[in-house]
Amino acid sequence: MLKHLAWMGASTFARVGSGVLVFIVIARALGPDGFGHYMFWFSATYLLSLVANFGLGNLLLREIGQDVSRLPSLIAQALKARLLISFLLIALAGVAAPFVEMPILMLTLLVASLLEMLAETFFVAYRAKSLYSMETRWVTAVAVMQLFAVSVAALISPSENSMAIAYCLTRLVQFFVVYIGLHNTLGNLQKASLMEGLLLLKRSKSYAIDFGLGNLFGHIDSLILRAYVGVGAVGLYQAGMRVFQGGAQMAPILANVFLPSVARVASDKAAAQRSAEKVQLAFLACGISFGLVLTYGAELIVSLLLGSGYAELATLLPLFGILFFVRFFAASWGLILTAHGYQQFRAISTSLHLALALLLAALLVSEHGVAGWLWSVITANFVLALIYMLGAVRNKVMNVSTKVSATAVFGCVAFLPQLSGAWSF
């Protein structure tokens, strides 16, 4: 388990470290307004790509974890389903392009998002076969190439379109590189019919709802902030989110490693309790540690990474820090529920969480801007964590352990000193 975590950590460090640097390069080159335009369309196209993703990753990990012999057929079915949806989305975007601002930026970033999502189908196969070291090598190579391509674009022609094209080209290379690596390691995928792909989508409906709603965060934010505040607020907020998302990638690492193992012992109550406690302590450790870095290192982070144009962000990063902690606490309960088959409950809970966030945003964002949105999602995620916890206890999935409770309380106390000035926005 520790070995798998180490390789997944190395893979994600390469991917996220490069990704953070890429967006920092773009942010510094374009400034808050230009970066706001770029991130608005990046977020909008990412939201479209969630339709093609359809939450298949967690379904595949769970079903492959239960029967690894099904891997070739399941991966082929997922690829078929995602390709079908991707082609439909590109066709619809092509029809809409003449009627939107920055159509080239929109189409380029949509293709990049879809390519990333399709490559993730192959990465699931790597993880299901415990080929974490191979994934790390491929991810590292592509990450370095991506950073180089975007940096060259920033030096030669620092515009929204040039950055998007450089980013999209590296996503294309990644797709083919990962596919070739999978083919050389596992051989040909089994052929899958369109009907098999559609049946897989049908089985994944609750996963799709939960995944889609869960991943709205960080992207629907751009649409809301632009509508209520303006494009400059989008650039400021998304600069903070790039740093936030760098740490947030620990969540899928932990999910990819723990979900199959927790699912395997779900029928053994004692083993399930021990496994669930390990999951929660791992999530809390990540949530507290990185959240405190954002909270107490705000000024240094902004100064070193983004420059004086983003000085206002230093007053907001403590809020990003507490949000990070709360989200990871909620995510730990969510993973446990998924492993025990309560995906429909998660989907309903996530819907309520999103509705609460949007309701609070309508009350707070117009007056308090980015800080208002952050307090909206902090509150909504805290409520989501409580719903997950009550659901898990009520369904006897897991009892709240003393270690988990003590760690969560420690996390709450640790954030208080730096947040005293943020309560009044």
Coordinates of C-alpha atoms in Angstrom, one line a residue:
M1 CA 0.0 0.0 0.0
L2 CA 2.7 2.5 1.0
K3 CA 4.6 1.6 -2.2
H4 CA 1.6 2.3 -4.3
L5 CA 1.0 5.6 -2.5
A6 CA 4.6 6.6 -3.1
W7 CA 4.4 5.9 -6.9
M8 CA 1.0 7.6 -7.1
G9 CA 2.4 10.5 -5.2
A10 CA 5.4 10.8 -7.6
S11 CA 3.1 10.6 -10.6
T12 CA 0.8 13.3 -9.2
F13 CA 3.7 15.5 -8.1
A14 CA 5.0 15.5 -11.7
R15 CA 1.5 16.1 -13.2
V16 CA 0.3 18.7 -10.6
G17 CA 3.7 20.3 -10.1
S18 CA 4.0 20.9 -13.8
G19 CA 0.3 21.9 -14.0
V20 CA 0.7 24.5 -11.3
L21 CA 3.8 25.9 -13.0
V22 CA 2.0 25.9 -16.3
F23 CA -0.9 28.0 -15.0
I24 CA 1.5 30.3 -13.1
V25 CA 3.3 30.9 -16.3
I26 CA 0.0 31.7 -18.1
A27 CA -1.2 33.9 -15.2
R28 CA 2.0 35.9 -15.1
A29 CA 2.1 36.3 -18.9
L30 CA -1.5 37.4 -19.3
G31 CA -2.2 39.3 -16.1
P32 CA -5.5 39.1 -14.0
D33 CA -7.8 40.1 -16.8
G34 CA -6.2 38.0 -19.6
F35 CA -5.9 35.1 -17.2
G36 CA -9.6 35.7 -16.3
H37 CA -10.6 35.3 -20.0
Y38 CA -8.5 32.1 -20.3
M39 CA -9.7 30.5 -17.2
F40 CA -13.4 31.4 -17.9
W41 CA -13.2 29.3 -21.1
F42 CA -11.0 26.7 -19.5
S43 CA -13.6 26.2 -16.8
A44 CA -16.6 26.3 -19.3
T45 CA -15.0 23.6 -21.5
Y46 CA -13.9 21.5 -18.5
L47 CA -17.5 21.5 -17.3
L48 CA -18.6 20.2 -20.8
S49 CA -15.9 17.4 -20.6
L50 CA -17.5 16.2 -17.3
V51 CA -20.3 14.9 -19.5
A52 CA -17.9 12.7 -21.4
N53 CA -16.1 11.6 -18.2
F54 CA -19.5 10.4 -16.8
G55 CA -17.9 9.3 -13.5
L56 CA -16.6 6.1 -15.1
G57 CA -13.2 6.2 -13.2
N58 CA -14.5 5.2 -9.8
L59 CA -16.9 2.6 -11.3
L60 CA -14.0 1.0 -13.2
L61 CA -11.8 0.9 -10.2
R62 CA -14.5 -0.6 -8.1
E63 CA -15.5 -3.3 -10.6
I64 CA -11.9 -4.1 -11.6
G65 CA -11.0 -4.3 -8.0
Q66 CA -13.7 -7.0 -7.5
D67 CA -12.7 -8.9 -10.7
V68 CA -9.4 -7.9 -12.3
S69 CA -10.0 -10.3 -15.3
R70 CA -12.6 -7.9 -16.6
L71 CA -10.1 -5.1 -17.1
P72 CA -9.6 -5.3 -20.9
S73 CA -13.3 -5.4 -21.6
L74 CA -14.2 -2.6 -19.1
I75 CA -11.5 -0.2 -20.4
A76 CA -12.6 -0.8 -24.0
Q77 CA -16.3 -0.1 -23.1
A78 CA -15.3 3.0 -21.2
L79 CA -13.2 4.3 -24.1
K80 CA -16.0 3.6 -26.6
A81 CA -18.6 5.5 -24.5
R82 CA -16.3 8.5 -23.8
L83 CA -15.3 8.8 -27.5
L84 CA -19.0 8.8 -28.5
I85 CA -19.8 11.6 -26.1
S86 CA -16.7 13.5 -27.0
F87 CA -17.5 13.6 -30.7
L88 CA -21.0 14.8 -30.0
L89 CA -19.7 17.6 -27.7
I90 CA -17.2 18.8 -30.3
A91 CA -19.9 18.8 -33.0
L92 CA -22.2 20.9 -30.8
A93 CA -19.3 23.3 -29.9
G94 CA -18.5 23.8 -33.6
V95 CA -22.1 24.8 -34.2
A96 CA -22.1 27.2 -31.3
A97 CA -18.6 28.7 -32.0
P98 CA -19.7 31.6 -34.3
F99 CA -22.0 32.9 -31.6
V100 CA -19.5 33.1 -28.7
E101 CA -16.6 35.4 -27.9
M102 CA -13.1 33.8 -28.4
P103 CA -14.3 30.8 -30.4
I104 CA -10.8 29.5 -31.1
L105 CA -10.0 29.6 -27.4
M106 CA -13.2 27.7 -26.6
L107 CA -12.7 25.0 -29.2
T108 CA -9.0 24.5 -28.4
L109 CA -9.6 24.2 -24.7
L110 CA -12.5 21.8 -25.2
V111 CA -10.4 19.5 -27.3
A112 CA -7.6 19.6 -24.7
S113 CA -10.1 18.8 -21.8
L114 CA -11.5 15.8 -23.8
L115 CA -8.1 14.5 -24.6
E116 CA -7.1 14.7 -20.9
M117 CA -10.2 12.8 -20.0
L118 CA -9.7 10.1 -22.6
A119 CA -6.1 9.6 -21.5
E120 CA -7.4 9.1 -17.9
T121 CA -9.3 6.0 -19.2
F122 CA -5.9 4.4 -19.8
F123 CA -4.5 5.6 -16.6
V124 CA -7.3 3.7 -14.8
A125 CA -5.9 0.5 -16.3
Y126 CA -2.4 1.3 -15.1
R127 CA -3.7 1.8 -11.6
A128 CA -5.9 -1.3 -11.6
K129 CA -2.9 -3.4 -12.5
S130 CA -0.7 -1.6 -10.0
L131 CA 1.6 -0.2 -12.7
Y132 CA 2.2 3.0 -10.8
S133 CA 5.9 3.3 -11.7
M134 CA 5.1 3.1 -15.4
E135 CA 2.4 5.7 -15.0
T136 CA 4.8 8.0 -13.2
R137 CA 7.4 7.8 -16.0
W138 CA 4.9 8.7 -18.7
V139 CA 3.3 11.5 -16.7
T140 CA 6.7 13.0 -15.8
A141 CA 7.8 13.1 -19.5
V142 CA 4.5 14.7 -20.6
A143 CA 4.5 17.1 -17.7
V144 CA 8.0 18.4 -18.6
M145 CA 7.0 18.8 -22.3
Q146 CA 3.9 20.6 -21.3
L147 CA 5.7 23.1 -19.2
F148 CA 8.3 23.7 -22.0
A149 CA 5.6 24.2 -24.7
V150 CA 3.6 26.7 -22.7
S151 CA 6.7 28.6 -21.6
V152 CA 7.9 28.9 -25.2
A153 CA 4.4 30.2 -26.2
A154 CA 4.5 32.7 -23.3
L155 CA 7.9 34.0 -24.5
I156 CA 7.1 34.2 -28.3
S157 CA 3.4 35.1 -28.3
P158 CA 1.8 35.6 -24.9
S159 CA -1.9 35.5 -25.9
E160 CA -4.8 33.4 -24.7
N161 CA -5.0 31.5 -28.0
S162 CA -1.3 30.6 -28.2
M163 CA -1.3 29.3 -24.7
A164 CA -4.3 27.2 -25.4
I165 CA -2.9 25.7 -28.5
A166 CA 0.4 24.8 -26.8
Y167 CA -1.6 23.2 -23.9
C168 CA -3.8 21.2 -26.3
L169 CA -0.9 19.8 -28.3
T170 CA 0.7 18.4 -25.2
R171 CA -2.7 16.7 -24.3
L172 CA -2.7 15.1 -27.7
V173 CA 0.8 13.8 -27.3
Q174 CA -0.1 12.4 -23.8
F175 CA -3.1 10.5 -25.2
F176 CA -1.0 8.7 -27.8
V177 CA 1.9 8.1 -25.5
V178 CA -0.2 6.6 -22.8
Y179 CA -2.2 4.4 -25.2
I180 CA 1.0 3.1 -26.8
G181 CA 2.4 2.3 -23.3
L182 CA -0.7 0.5 -22.3
H183 CA -0.7 -1.5 -25.6
N184 CA 2.9 -2.5 -25.2
T185 CA 2.3 -3.6 -21.6
L186 CA -1.1 -5.2 -21.6
G187 CA -1.7 -6.0 -25.3
N188 CA -4.7 -5.1 -27.4
L189 CA -7.9 -4.0 -25.6
Q190 CA -10.9 -6.2 -26.3
K191 CA -13.3 -4.8 -28.9
A192 CA -16.4 -3.2 -27.4
S193 CA -19.7 -2.5 -29.2
L194 CA -21.5 0.7 -29.0
M195 CA -24.3 -1.0 -27.0
E196 CA -21.8 -2.3 -24.4
G197 CA -20.5 1.3 -24.0
L198 CA -24.0 2.6 -23.5
L199 CA -24.8 -0.1 -21.0
L200 CA -21.7 0.9 -19.0
L201 CA -23.0 4.5 -19.0
K202 CA -26.3 3.3 -17.7
R203 CA -24.6 1.5 -14.8
S204 CA -22.6 4.6 -14.1
K205 CA -25.5 7.1 -13.8
S206 CA -25.1 7.7 -10.0
Y207 CA -21.3 7.9 -10.4
A208 CA -21.7 10.4 -13.1
I209 CA -24.0 12.6 -11.1
D210 CA -21.7 12.5 -8.0
F211 CA -18.6 13.0 -10.1
G212 CA -20.1 15.9 -12.1
L213 CA -21.5 17.7 -9.1
G214 CA -18.3 17.1 -7.1
N215 CA -16.1 18.5 -9.9
L216 CA -18.2 21.6 -10.5
F217 CA -16.2 23.2 -7.7
G218 CA -13.2 25.2 -9.1
H219 CA -14.9 25.6 -12.5
I220 CA -18.5 26.7 -12.1
D221 CA -16.9 29.3 -9.8
S222 CA -15.6 31.1 -12.8
L223 CA -19.0 31.5 -14.4
I224 CA -20.5 32.7 -11.2
L225 CA -17.8 35.2 -10.4
R226 CA -17.8 36.6 -13.9
A227 CA -21.6 37.1 -13.8
Y228 CA -21.6 38.8 -10.4
V229 CA -18.2 40.6 -10.2
G230 CA -16.3 40.5 -13.5
V231 CA -13.4 38.9 -15.4
G232 CA -10.8 40.4 -13.1
A233 CA -12.3 38.5 -10.1
V234 CA -12.1 35.3 -12.2
G235 CA -8.4 35.8 -12.8
L236 CA -7.7 36.5 -9.1
Y237 CA -9.8 33.6 -7.9
Q238 CA -8.4 31.1 -10.4
A239 CA -4.9 32.1 -9.6
G240 CA -5.6 31.0 -6.1
M241 CA -7.4 27.9 -7.3
R242 CA -4.3 26.8 -9.3
V243 CA -2.3 26.6 -6.1
F244 CA -5.3 25.0 -4.3
Q245 CA -5.7 22.4 -7.0
G246 CA -2.0 21.5 -6.8
G247 CA -2.6 20.1 -3.3
A248 CA -6.1 18.9 -4.1
Q249 CA -4.8 16.2 -6.5
M250 CA -3.9 14.2 -3.4
A251 CA -7.6 13.3 -3.2
P252 CA -7.6 11.2 -6.4
I253 CA -4.3 9.7 -5.4
L254 CA -5.8 8.5 -2.1
A255 CA -9.0 7.4 -3.9
N256 CA -7.2 5.4 -6.6
V257 CA -5.1 3.6 -4.0
F258 CA -7.7 3.0 -1.2
L259 CA -11.0 2.6 -3.1
P260 CA -10.3 -0.9 -4.5
S261 CA -8.9 -2.2 -1.2
V262 CA -11.8 -0.8 0.9
A263 CA -14.3 -2.3 -1.6
R264 CA -12.7 -5.7 -1.2
V265 CA -13.2 -5.8 2.6
A266 CA -16.6 -4.1 2.6
S267 CA -18.4 -7.3 3.7
D268 CA -16.1 -7.8 6.7
K269 CA -17.3 -5.3 9.3
A270 CA -14.1 -5.3 11.5
A271 CA -11.8 -5.1 8.5
A272 CA -13.9 -2.4 6.9
Q273 CA -13.8 -0.3 10.1
R274 CA -10.0 -0.5 10.2
S275 CA -9.6 0.3 6.5
A276 CA -12.0 3.2 6.7
E277 CA -10.1 4.7 9.7
K278 CA -6.9 4.6 7.7
V279 CA -8.6 6.4 4.8
Q280 CA -9.9 9.1 7.0
L281 CA -6.6 9.7 8.8
A282 CA -4.8 9.9 5.4
F283 CA -7.3 12.4 4.1
L284 CA -7.2 14.5 7.2
A285 CA -3.4 14.5 7.3
C286 CA -3.4 15.9 3.7
G287 CA -6.2 18.3 4.3
I288 CA -4.6 19.8 7.4
S289 CA -1.0 20.0 6.2
F290 CA -1.6 21.6 2.8
G291 CA -4.4 23.8 4.2
L292 CA -2.1 25.2 6.8
V293 CA 0.5 25.9 4.1
L294 CA -2.1 28.0 2.2
T295 CA -3.2 29.7 5.4
Y296 CA 0.1 30.6 7.0
G297 CA 2.2 31.0 3.9
A298 CA -0.2 33.2 1.9
E299 CA 1.9 36.3 1.4
L300 CA 5.0 34.2 0.5
I301 CA 3.1 32.1 -2.0
V302 CA 1.7 35.0 -3.8
S303 CA 5.0 36.9 -3.8
L304 CA 7.0 34.0 -5.1
L305 CA 4.6 32.5 -7.6
L306 CA 2.3 35.2 -9.0
G307 CA 3.9 38.6 -8.4
S308 CA 2.5 42.0 -7.4
G309 CA -0.4 42.0 -9.8
Y310 CA -2.1 39.4 -7.6
A311 CA -1.3 41.0 -4.2
E312 CA -5.0 41.0 -3.2
L313 CA -4.9 37.2 -3.3
A314 CA -2.8 37.0 -0.1
T315 CA -5.8 38.1 2.0
L316 CA -7.9 35.3 0.4
L317 CA -5.6 32.3 0.6
P318 CA -6.4 31.6 4.3
L319 CA -9.9 31.0 3.2
F320 CA -8.6 28.6 0.5
G321 CA -6.7 26.9 3.4
I322 CA -9.8 26.2 5.5
L323 CA -11.7 25.1 2.4
F324 CA -9.0 22.6 1.6
F325 CA -9.3 21.1 5.1
V326 CA -13.1 20.9 5.0
R327 CA -13.2 19.4 1.5
F328 CA -10.7 16.6 2.4
F329 CA -12.7 15.8 5.5
A330 CA -15.9 15.4 3.4
A331 CA -14.0 13.5 0.7
S332 CA -12.9 10.9 3.2
W333 CA -16.5 10.0 4.2
G334 CA -17.5 10.1 0.5
L335 CA -14.9 7.5 -0.5
I336 CA -16.0 5.2 2.3
L337 CA -19.6 5.5 1.1
T338 CA -18.7 4.7 -2.5
A339 CA -16.6 1.7 -1.5
H340 CA -19.7 0.3 0.3
G341 CA -22.0 0.9 -2.7
Y342 CA -23.8 4.0 -1.4
Q343 CA -23.2 6.0 -4.6
Q344 CA -26.8 7.1 -5.0
F345 CA -26.7 8.6 -1.5
R346 CA -23.6 10.4 -2.4
A347 CA -25.1 11.8 -5.5
I348 CA -28.2 13.1 -3.7
S349 CA -26.0 14.6 -0.9
T350 CA -23.7 16.3 -3.4
S351 CA -26.8 17.8 -5.2
L352 CA -27.9 19.3 -1.9
H353 CA -24.4 20.6 -1.2
L354 CA -24.3 22.4 -4.6
A355 CA -27.7 23.9 -4.1
L356 CA -26.7 25.3 -0.7
A357 CA -23.5 26.7 -2.2
L358 CA -25.4 28.5 -5.0
L359 CA -28.0 29.8 -2.6
L360 CA -25.4 31.3 -0.3
A361 CA -23.5 32.7 -3.3
A362 CA -26.6 34.5 -4.4
L363 CA -26.6 36.2 -1.0
L364 CA -22.9 36.9 -0.6
V365 CA -21.0 37.1 -3.9
S366 CA -22.4 40.4 -5.2
E367 CA -21.4 42.2 -2.0
H368 CA -18.3 40.4 -0.9
G369 CA -16.9 39.1 -4.3
V370 CA -14.4 36.3 -4.2
A371 CA -14.5 36.1 -0.3
G372 CA -18.2 35.7 -0.5
W373 CA -17.9 32.7 -2.8
L374 CA -15.3 31.1 -0.7
W375 CA -17.4 31.3 2.4
S376 CA -20.4 29.9 0.5
V377 CA -18.5 26.8 -0.5
I378 CA -16.8 26.4 2.9
T379 CA -20.2 26.3 4.5
A380 CA -21.7 24.0 1.9
N381 CA -18.7 21.5 2.2
F382 CA -19.0 21.5 6.0
V383 CA -22.7 20.6 5.7
L384 CA -21.8 17.9 3.1
A385 CA -19.3 16.3 5.5
L386 CA -22.0 16.2 8.2
I387 CA -24.4 14.5 5.8
Y388 CA -21.9 11.9 4.7
M389 CA -20.9 11.2 8.3
L390 CA -24.5 10.8 9.4
G391 CA -25.2 8.6 6.4
A392 CA -22.2 6.3 7.1
V393 CA -23.0 5.9 10.7
R394 CA -26.8 5.4 10.1
N395 CA -26.1 2.7 7.5
K396 CA -23.5 1.1 9.9
V397 CA -20.7 1.6 7.3
M398 CA -18.4 3.1 9.8
N399 CA -18.4 4.4 13.4
V400 CA -16.6 7.7 14.2
S401 CA -13.3 6.7 15.8
T402 CA -11.5 8.6 18.6
K403 CA -8.4 9.0 16.4
V404 CA -10.4 10.6 13.6
S405 CA -12.4 12.9 15.9
A406 CA -9.2 14.1 17.7
T407 CA -7.5 14.8 14.3
A408 CA -10.4 16.7 13.0
V409 CA -10.6 18.8 16.1
F410 CA -6.9 19.5 15.9
G411 CA -7.4 20.7 12.3
C412 CA -10.2 23.1 13.3
V413 CA -8.1 24.7 16.1
A414 CA -5.0 25.0 13.9
F415 CA -6.7 27.3 11.4
L416 CA -8.3 29.7 13.9
P417 CA -5.5 32.2 14.5
Q418 CA -5.0 33.3 10.9
L419 CA -8.7 33.3 10.1
S420 CA -9.7 35.9 12.8
G421 CA -9.5 38.7 10.3
A422 CA -11.4 36.8 7.5
W423 CA -14.8 36.3 9.3
S424 CA -16.0 39.8 8.4
F425 CA -14.9 39.3 4.8

